[in-house]
PDB file of C-alpha atoms in Angstrom:
ATOM      1  CA  UNK A   1       0.000   0.000   0.000  1.00 50.00           C
ATOM      2  CA  UNK A   2       1.380   3.402  -0.936  1.00 59.00           C
ATOM      3  CA  UNK A   3       1.307   5.847   1.985  1.00 68.00           C
ATOM      4  CA  UNK A   4      -1.148   8.688   1.510  1.00 78.00           C
ATOM      5  CA  UNK A   5      -0.178  12.302   2.121  1.00 82.00           C
ATOM      6  CA  UNK A   6      -2.024  12.289   5.451  1.00 84.00           C
ATOM      7  CA  UNK A   7      -0.356   8.989   6.320  1.00 82.00           C
ATOM      8  CA  UNK A   8       3.118  10.311   5.563  1.00 84.00           C
ATOM      9  CA  UNK A   9       2.510  13.439   7.643  1.00 89.00           C
ATOM     10  CA  UNK A  10       1.180  11.375  10.565  1.00 88.00           C
ATOM     11  CA  UNK A  11       4.091   8.973  10.301  1.00 87.00           C
ATOM     12  CA  UNK A  12       6.643  11.791  10.193  1.00 91.00           C
ATOM     13  CA  UNK A  13       5.162  13.486  13.271  1.00 94.00           C
ATOM     14  CA  UNK A  14       4.766  10.205  15.176  1.00 93.00           C
ATOM     15  CA  UNK A  15       8.316   9.043  14.506  1.00 94.00           C
ATOM     16  CA  UNK A  16       9.849  12.467  15.238  1.00 95.00           C
ATOM     17  CA  UNK A  17       7.922  12.709  18.512  1.00 96.00           C
ATOM     18  CA  UNK A  18       8.953   9.224  19.649  1.00 96.00           C
ATOM     19  CA  UNK A  19      12.167   7.955  18.061  1.00 97.00           C
ATOM     20  CA  UNK A  20      13.327  11.485  17.242  1.00 97.00           C
ATOM     21  CA  UNK A  21      12.736  12.703  20.787  1.00 98.00           C
ATOM     22  CA  UNK A  22      14.675   9.793  22.325  1.00 98.00           C
ATOM     23  CA  UNK A  23      17.589  10.206  19.918  1.00 98.00           C
ATOM     24  CA  UNK A  24      17.615  13.985  20.421  1.00 97.00           C
ATOM     25  CA  UNK A  25      17.787  13.530  24.191  1.00 97.00           C
ATOM     26  CA  UNK A  26      20.636  11.034  23.879  1.00 97.00           C
ATOM     27  CA  UNK A  27      22.717  12.980  21.372  1.00 97.00           C
ATOM     28  CA  UNK A  28      22.215  16.268  23.228  1.00 95.00           C
ATOM     29  CA  UNK A  29      24.171  14.790  26.124  1.00 96.00           C
ATOM     30  CA  UNK A  30      27.348  15.131  24.034  1.00 95.00           C
ATOM     31  CA  UNK A  31      26.509  18.317  22.105  1.00 93.00           C
ATOM     32  CA  UNK A  32      27.106  21.934  23.118  1.00 90.00           C
ATOM     33  CA  UNK A  33      23.342  22.592  23.090  1.00 90.00           C
ATOM     34  CA  UNK A  34      20.802  22.737  25.850  1.00 92.00           C
ATOM     35  CA  UNK A  35      17.925  20.280  25.813  1.00 95.00           C
ATOM     36  CA  UNK A  36      15.540  23.184  25.292  1.00 95.00           C
ATOM     37  CA  UNK A  37      17.338  24.359  22.166  1.00 94.00           C
ATOM     38  CA  UNK A  38      17.765  20.834  20.804  1.00 95.00           C
ATOM     39  CA  UNK A  39      14.067  20.117  21.176  1.00 97.00           C
ATOM     40  CA  UNK A  40      13.188  23.459  19.585  1.00 96.00           C
ATOM     41  CA  UNK A  41      15.291  22.406  16.593  1.00 95.00           C
ATOM     42  CA  UNK A  42      13.438  19.060  16.548  1.00 96.00           C
ATOM     43  CA  UNK A  43      10.114  20.918  16.646  1.00 96.00           C
ATOM     44  CA  UNK A  44      11.248  23.128  13.763  1.00 96.00           C
ATOM     45  CA  UNK A  45      12.221  20.022  11.781  1.00 95.00           C
ATOM     46  CA  UNK A  46       8.708  18.640  12.378  1.00 96.00           C
ATOM     47  CA  UNK A  47       6.988  21.861  11.300  1.00 96.00           C
ATOM     48  CA  UNK A  48       9.143  22.337   8.204  1.00 95.00           C
ATOM     49  CA  UNK A  49       8.790  18.613   7.502  1.00 93.00           C
ATOM     50  CA  UNK A  50       5.055  18.989   6.942  1.00 93.00           C
ATOM     51  CA  UNK A  51       5.879  21.489   4.190  1.00 93.00           C
ATOM     52  CA  UNK A  52       8.378  19.031   2.731  1.00 92.00           C
ATOM     53  CA  UNK A  53       5.696  16.341   2.638  1.00 88.00           C
ATOM     54  CA  UNK A  54       3.497  18.651   0.557  1.00 91.00           C
ATOM     55  CA  UNK A  55       6.370  19.251  -1.869  1.00 91.00           C
ATOM     56  CA  UNK A  56       7.224  15.531  -2.015  1.00 86.00           C
ATOM     57  CA  UNK A  57       3.566  14.730  -2.680  1.00 85.00           C
ATOM     58  CA  UNK A  58       3.581  17.129  -5.633  1.00 88.00           C
ATOM     59  CA  UNK A  59       6.805  15.649  -7.009  1.00 85.00           C
ATOM     60  CA  UNK A  60       5.503  12.084  -6.592  1.00 82.00           C
ATOM     61  CA  UNK A  61       2.613  12.872  -8.917  1.00 82.00           C
ATOM     62  CA  UNK A  62       5.124  12.814 -11.777  1.00 84.00           C
ATOM     63  CA  UNK A  63       6.252   9.250 -10.956  1.00 77.00           C
ATOM     64  CA  UNK A  64       4.277   6.398 -12.513  1.00 78.00           C
ATOM     65  CA  UNK A  65       3.832   4.575  -9.187  1.00 72.00           C
ATOM     66  CA  UNK A  66       3.255   7.771  -7.147  1.00 70.00           C
ATOM     67  CA  UNK A  67       5.828   6.677  -4.558  1.00 71.00           C
ATOM     68  CA  UNK A  68       9.494   7.164  -3.652  1.00 73.00           C
ATOM     69  CA  UNK A  69      12.003   4.350  -3.743  1.00 77.00           C
ATOM     70  CA  UNK A  70      13.283   3.685  -0.224  1.00 80.00           C
ATOM     71  CA  UNK A  71      16.680   5.199  -1.012  1.00 83.00           C
ATOM     72  CA  UNK A  72      15.027   8.503  -2.000  1.00 83.00           C
ATOM     73  CA  UNK A  73      13.565   8.625   1.509  1.00 82.00           C
ATOM     74  CA  UNK A  74      17.076   8.498   2.918  1.00 87.00           C
ATOM     75  CA  UNK A  75      18.569  10.982   0.459  1.00 90.00           C
ATOM     76  CA  UNK A  76      15.860  13.568   1.211  1.00 90.00           C
ATOM     77  CA  UNK A  77      17.820  14.225   4.403  1.00 93.00           C
ATOM     78  CA  UNK A  78      20.246  16.343   2.380  1.00 95.00           C
ATOM     79  CA  UNK A  79      17.873  19.112   1.193  1.00 94.00           C
ATOM     80  CA  UNK A  80      15.919  19.019   4.450  1.00 94.00           C
ATOM     81  CA  UNK A  81      19.095  19.304   6.504  1.00 95.00           C
ATOM     82  CA  UNK A  82      20.427  22.125   4.355  1.00 96.00           C
ATOM     83  CA  UNK A  83      17.192  24.087   4.663  1.00 96.00           C
ATOM     84  CA  UNK A  84      17.135  23.619   8.441  1.00 95.00           C
ATOM     85  CA  UNK A  85      20.748  24.756   8.670  1.00 95.00           C
ATOM     86  CA  UNK A  86      19.970  27.888   6.613  1.00 94.00           C
ATOM     87  CA  UNK A  87      16.969  28.651   8.845  1.00 94.00           C
ATOM     88  CA  UNK A  88      19.054  28.170  11.999  1.00 93.00           C
ATOM     89  CA  UNK A  89      21.976  30.180  10.652  1.00 92.00           C
ATOM     90  CA  UNK A  90      19.647  33.026   9.683  1.00 92.00           C
ATOM     91  CA  UNK A  91      18.111  33.026  13.176  1.00 91.00           C
ATOM     92  CA  UNK A  92      14.664  32.082  11.846  1.00 93.00           C
ATOM     93  CA  UNK A  93      14.011  29.302  14.365  1.00 92.00           C
ATOM     94  CA  UNK A  94      12.317  30.990  17.330  1.00 93.00           C
ATOM     95  CA  UNK A  95      13.905  30.359  20.709  1.00 92.00           C
ATOM     96  CA  UNK A  96      17.262  29.106  19.398  1.00 91.00           C
ATOM     97  CA  UNK A  97      19.795  31.828  20.137  1.00 86.00           C
ATOM     98  CA  UNK A  98      22.855  32.583  18.079  1.00 74.00           C
ATOM     99  CA  UNK A  99      24.521  30.338  15.607  1.00 81.00           C
ATOM    100  CA  UNK A 100      24.489  26.628  16.315  1.00 85.00           C
ATOM    101  CA  UNK A 101      27.867  25.004  15.574  1.00 90.00           C
ATOM    102  CA  UNK A 102      27.599  23.312  12.179  1.00 93.00           C
ATOM    103  CA  UNK A 103      29.142  20.088  13.481  1.00 94.00           C
ATOM    104  CA  UNK A 104      26.643  19.918  16.351  1.00 93.00           C
ATOM    105  CA  UNK A 105      23.701  20.435  14.015  1.00 94.00           C
ATOM    106  CA  UNK A 106      25.078  17.871  11.571  1.00 96.00           C
ATOM    107  CA  UNK A 107      25.540  15.243  14.285  1.00 96.00           C
ATOM    108  CA  UNK A 108      22.076  15.840  15.714  1.00 96.00           C
ATOM    109  CA  UNK A 109      20.264  16.000  12.384  1.00 96.00           C
ATOM    110  CA  UNK A 110      22.059  12.984  10.893  1.00 96.00           C
ATOM    111  CA  UNK A 111      21.516  10.874  14.014  1.00 97.00           C
ATOM    112  CA  UNK A 112      17.820  11.677  14.252  1.00 96.00           C
ATOM    113  CA  UNK A 113      17.236  11.353  10.516  1.00 95.00           C
ATOM    114  CA  UNK A 114      19.033   8.033  10.188  1.00 96.00           C
ATOM    115  CA  UNK A 115      17.357   6.698  13.329  1.00 96.00           C
ATOM    116  CA  UNK A 116      13.873   7.580  12.155  1.00 94.00           C
ATOM    117  CA  UNK A 117      14.530   6.263   8.625  1.00 93.00           C
ATOM    118  CA  UNK A 118      15.782   2.952  10.009  1.00 94.00           C
ATOM    119  CA  UNK A 119      12.786   2.710  12.355  1.00 94.00           C
ATOM    120  CA  UNK A 120      10.238   3.403   9.613  1.00 89.00           C
ATOM    121  CA  UNK A 121      11.880   0.924   7.241  1.00 86.00           C
ATOM    122  CA  UNK A 122      12.399  -1.779   9.841  1.00 88.00           C
ATOM    123  CA  UNK A 123      10.660  -2.157  13.215  1.00 89.00           C
ATOM    124  CA  UNK A 124       7.687   0.038  12.324  1.00 84.00           C
ATOM    125  CA  UNK A 125       6.716  -2.330   9.509  1.00 79.00           C
ATOM    126  CA  UNK A 126       6.684  -5.184  12.025  1.00 81.00           C
ATOM    127  CA  UNK A 127       5.175  -3.412  15.051  1.00 81.00           C
ATOM    128  CA  UNK A 128       2.462  -1.556  13.116  1.00 77.00           C
ATOM    129  CA  UNK A 129       1.371  -4.022  10.437  1.00 72.00           C
ATOM    130  CA  UNK A 130      -1.965  -2.273   9.841  1.00 72.00           C
ATOM    131  CA  UNK A 131      -0.105   1.038   9.345  1.00 66.00           C
ATOM    132  CA  UNK A 132       0.910  -0.173   5.895  1.00 63.00           C
ATOM    133  CA  UNK A 133      -2.602  -1.337   5.061  1.00 64.00           C
ATOM    134  CA  UNK A 134      -4.145   2.050   5.815  1.00 60.00           C
ATOM    135  CA  UNK A 135      -1.918   4.058   3.489  1.00 56.00           C
ATOM    136  CA  UNK A 136       0.502   4.946   6.285  1.00 57.00           C
ATOM    137  CA  UNK A 137      -2.187   6.473   8.495  1.00 62.00           C
ATOM    138  CA  UNK A 138      -1.779   5.685  12.173  1.00 59.00           C
ATOM    139  CA  UNK A 139      -5.382   6.502  13.116  1.00 61.00           C
TER     140      UNK A 139
END
């Protein structure tokens, strides 16, 4: 079953708020960021991610199967990460003061992104079997 737009948005928000939150808490222990600022960055990634899902949905309409190959889902981390870095560097993420060190952002973003991608493409398919049968919708 191909995930619907609503299903992809729900999945993104669910995985960011569970797996993403745990990974953010763990990686923040070794980063020069406070938990508050790290979780504000995670929240910004979730908000901007909904916009990305709309763009991805539009782009998928040009594919014959209306879906991304799994590898595309991993590679989308690059434009999403770059946009988040630009927003952070420009001071457009409310509540996150000053510039965030690029290495700290890269470690956090890559860890969370890879963790959520692995979860969605592995354990989530086993733990939430009906998720796939409802077009990716959790509810």
